[in-house]
Amino acid sequence: MAHELPPLTYDYAALEPTIDAATMRLHHDKHHQAYVTYLNAAIDKHPELAAKAAWELLLDINALPEDVRTPIRNNGGGHVNHTMFWEIMKPNGGGAPTGAFGEQVAKDFGSFDEFKKLFNDAGLKQFGSGWAWVVFDNGKLRILATANQDSPISLGFFPILGNDVWEHAYYLNYQNRRADYLAAWWNVINWDEINKRFEKAKKVKK
Ligand code: MN3
């Protein structure tokens, strides 16, 4: 079955003022849709890949047929990354991290402020397009950044959370002020969903 754009579970305007409706509409309906469209185009050339979930395609990029390796890395990554992105945000989100994830943040970083500072810094320093991520590495939370749509899944990690620092994610509202976008983004974070992802991340061996 072809890959499909997952519908947003909240209104385009629901994350305002942190993320404006015009950005959400473009980002979800145009950018994410394009990743899905081009992923399906790549799969059409290799029907043997059709049964795999998008995230499974990212587990071993080098094992993919050469002619679709880069398209799947970029568009499969784009599809999986954005599917997570919509889910880890919600209207009236934010606040301090809750549950087991909140405890792990305190344990590994001392405070939520320090964790945010290091994460925002990773996003700010990512040159050009990419993502800042939190993964679980050897029993500890770890912050990293990737270029383009490269997924932590290809590095052996299940991404607990990630923020999109491509200009399309913030430029309409924040223009060149990526740091302001990174700082504001925590106001729409969905800690319940992140706790669910944290449980999954713990089950990945690494
Ligand atoms: Mn994006």
XYZ file of C-alpha atoms and ligand atoms in Angstrom:
207
model
C 0.000 0.000 0.000
C 1.219 3.417 -0.868
C 2.454 5.669 1.885
C -0.016 8.363 2.899
C 0.113 11.794 4.465
C -1.236 11.416 8.021
C -3.902 14.014 8.798
C -3.154 16.552 11.506
C -5.089 15.765 14.673
C -5.513 19.484 15.457
C -6.392 22.585 13.482
C -3.781 24.426 11.428
C -4.155 27.413 13.753
C -4.094 25.342 16.950
C -0.394 25.891 17.660
C -0.557 29.691 17.328
C 1.150 31.907 18.295
C 4.144 29.536 18.440
C 3.569 28.200 14.924
C 1.248 30.158 12.649
C -1.507 28.555 10.585
C 0.068 29.494 7.233
C 3.299 27.733 8.188
C 1.404 24.658 9.378
C -0.658 24.499 6.190
C 2.380 24.778 3.907
C 4.522 22.524 6.053
C 1.977 19.718 6.361
C 0.005 19.941 3.115
C 2.854 20.840 0.747
C 6.225 19.884 2.232
C 5.200 16.675 3.987
C 2.948 15.691 1.078
C 5.900 16.107 -1.297
C 8.024 13.712 0.787
C 5.215 11.153 0.647
C 4.740 11.614 -3.105
C 8.445 11.211 -3.894
C 8.790 8.271 -1.491
C 5.962 6.505 -3.324
C 7.601 7.301 -6.669
C 10.800 5.617 -5.445
C 8.904 2.570 -4.137
C 7.086 2.232 -7.468
C 10.460 1.424 -9.057
C 11.059 -1.361 -6.509
C 7.850 -3.204 -5.631
C 9.854 -5.476 -3.293
C 10.063 -2.500 -0.913
C 6.319 -1.873 -0.900
C 5.576 -4.042 2.134
C 8.018 -2.202 4.388
C 6.986 0.575 6.750
C 8.694 3.896 6.019
C 10.844 3.649 9.165
C 12.004 0.154 8.187
C 13.370 1.531 4.934
C 15.624 3.839 6.974
C 17.193 1.112 9.134
C 19.895 0.301 6.583
C 20.137 2.951 3.879
C 23.100 1.229 2.237
C 21.064 -1.927 1.718
C 18.577 -0.056 -0.489
C 18.808 -0.374 -4.274
C 21.295 2.219 -5.468
C 18.942 4.077 -7.804
C 16.485 4.856 -4.984
C 18.913 5.101 -2.057
C 19.089 8.898 -1.993
C 15.396 9.494 -2.773
C 14.367 7.123 0.047
C 16.898 8.594 2.470
C 15.533 12.091 1.798
C 11.838 11.429 1.274
C 11.399 8.397 3.514
C 13.279 10.375 6.154
C 11.095 13.409 5.484
C 7.939 11.319 5.848
C 8.977 9.611 9.095
C 10.443 12.775 10.646
C 7.372 14.888 9.940
C 4.942 12.181 11.070
C 6.711 12.294 14.441
C 6.854 16.102 14.403
C 3.053 16.603 14.211
C 2.519 14.017 16.950
C 4.935 15.476 19.482
C 3.211 18.863 19.376
C -0.225 19.802 20.641
C -2.328 22.852 21.457
C -1.820 24.019 25.054
C 1.273 21.898 25.339
C 4.527 22.837 26.940
C 5.477 23.139 30.577
C 8.123 21.047 32.260
C 8.705 17.494 31.029
C 6.549 14.943 32.848
C 6.766 11.283 33.773
C 9.729 9.006 33.228
C 11.103 11.287 30.536
C 11.082 14.239 32.925
C 12.951 12.158 35.496
C 15.513 11.122 32.893
C 16.057 14.755 31.871
C 16.733 15.680 35.505
C 19.094 12.733 35.878
C 21.089 13.293 32.701
C 21.066 17.093 32.416
C 20.457 18.361 35.946
C 17.568 20.577 34.877
C 15.050 21.137 32.104
C 16.671 24.521 31.407
C 20.048 22.932 30.804
C 18.496 20.269 28.568
C 16.658 22.924 26.546
C 19.792 25.025 26.250
C 21.818 22.129 24.828
C 19.021 21.030 22.494
C 18.396 24.553 21.198
C 22.121 24.987 20.720
C 22.262 21.797 18.611
C 19.420 23.146 16.466
C 20.995 26.553 16.127
C 24.394 25.184 15.148
C 23.025 22.773 12.539
C 24.310 24.534 9.409
C 21.630 24.791 6.753
C 18.694 22.403 6.838
C 18.300 19.609 9.342
C 16.937 18.496 12.680
C 17.885 18.508 16.359
C 17.096 15.238 18.136
C 16.941 13.483 21.473
C 17.740 9.773 21.471
C 18.422 7.167 24.161
C 22.013 5.957 23.950
C 23.348 3.403 26.410
C 20.914 4.310 29.157
C 21.255 8.066 28.731
C 19.481 10.774 26.819
C 21.658 12.168 24.083
C 21.195 15.261 21.939
C 22.331 15.195 18.347
C 21.663 16.936 15.059
C 21.384 15.622 11.523
C 21.478 17.298 8.122
C 18.590 17.378 5.673
C 16.046 14.622 6.470
C 18.541 12.132 7.868
C 16.877 10.128 10.626
C 18.392 8.853 13.880
C 16.820 5.536 12.847
C 19.621 5.189 10.278
C 22.109 5.617 13.147
C 20.443 2.878 15.185
C 18.371 5.133 17.442
C 14.632 5.573 17.866
C 14.064 9.339 17.971
C 12.290 10.387 21.177
C 11.785 13.914 19.918
C 13.101 16.190 17.234
C 12.667 19.730 16.022
C 12.706 20.689 12.379
C 15.178 23.517 11.742
C 14.616 23.764 7.989
C 13.717 27.360 7.130
C 10.283 26.184 5.902
C 9.473 25.301 9.529
C 9.757 28.871 10.794
C 10.636 31.457 8.167
C 7.158 32.952 7.599
C 6.848 33.906 11.247
C 10.389 34.079 12.586
C 12.321 34.957 9.395
C 16.009 34.386 10.149
C 15.485 34.136 13.912
C 15.959 30.387 14.300
C 16.936 30.820 17.948
C 13.564 32.450 18.714
C 11.715 29.608 17.005
C 13.720 26.999 18.927
C 13.026 28.775 22.226
C 9.282 29.141 21.529
C 8.784 25.575 20.264
C 8.753 24.149 23.798
C 5.385 25.895 24.316
C 3.664 23.374 22.032
C 5.486 20.229 23.073
C 3.378 17.158 23.904
C 5.080 15.451 26.849
C 2.553 12.588 26.944
C 3.496 11.570 23.438
C 7.191 12.014 24.187
C 6.852 9.710 27.193
C 5.305 7.075 24.916
C 8.209 7.453 22.500
C 10.695 7.269 25.381
C 9.295 3.836 26.313
C 9.817 2.658 22.726
C 13.322 4.130 22.610
C 14.275 2.125 25.721
C 13.455 -1.098 23.881
C 15.923 -0.403 21.077
C 19.269 -2.006 21.866
C 22.030 0.570 21.756
Mn 9.879 20.270 7.593
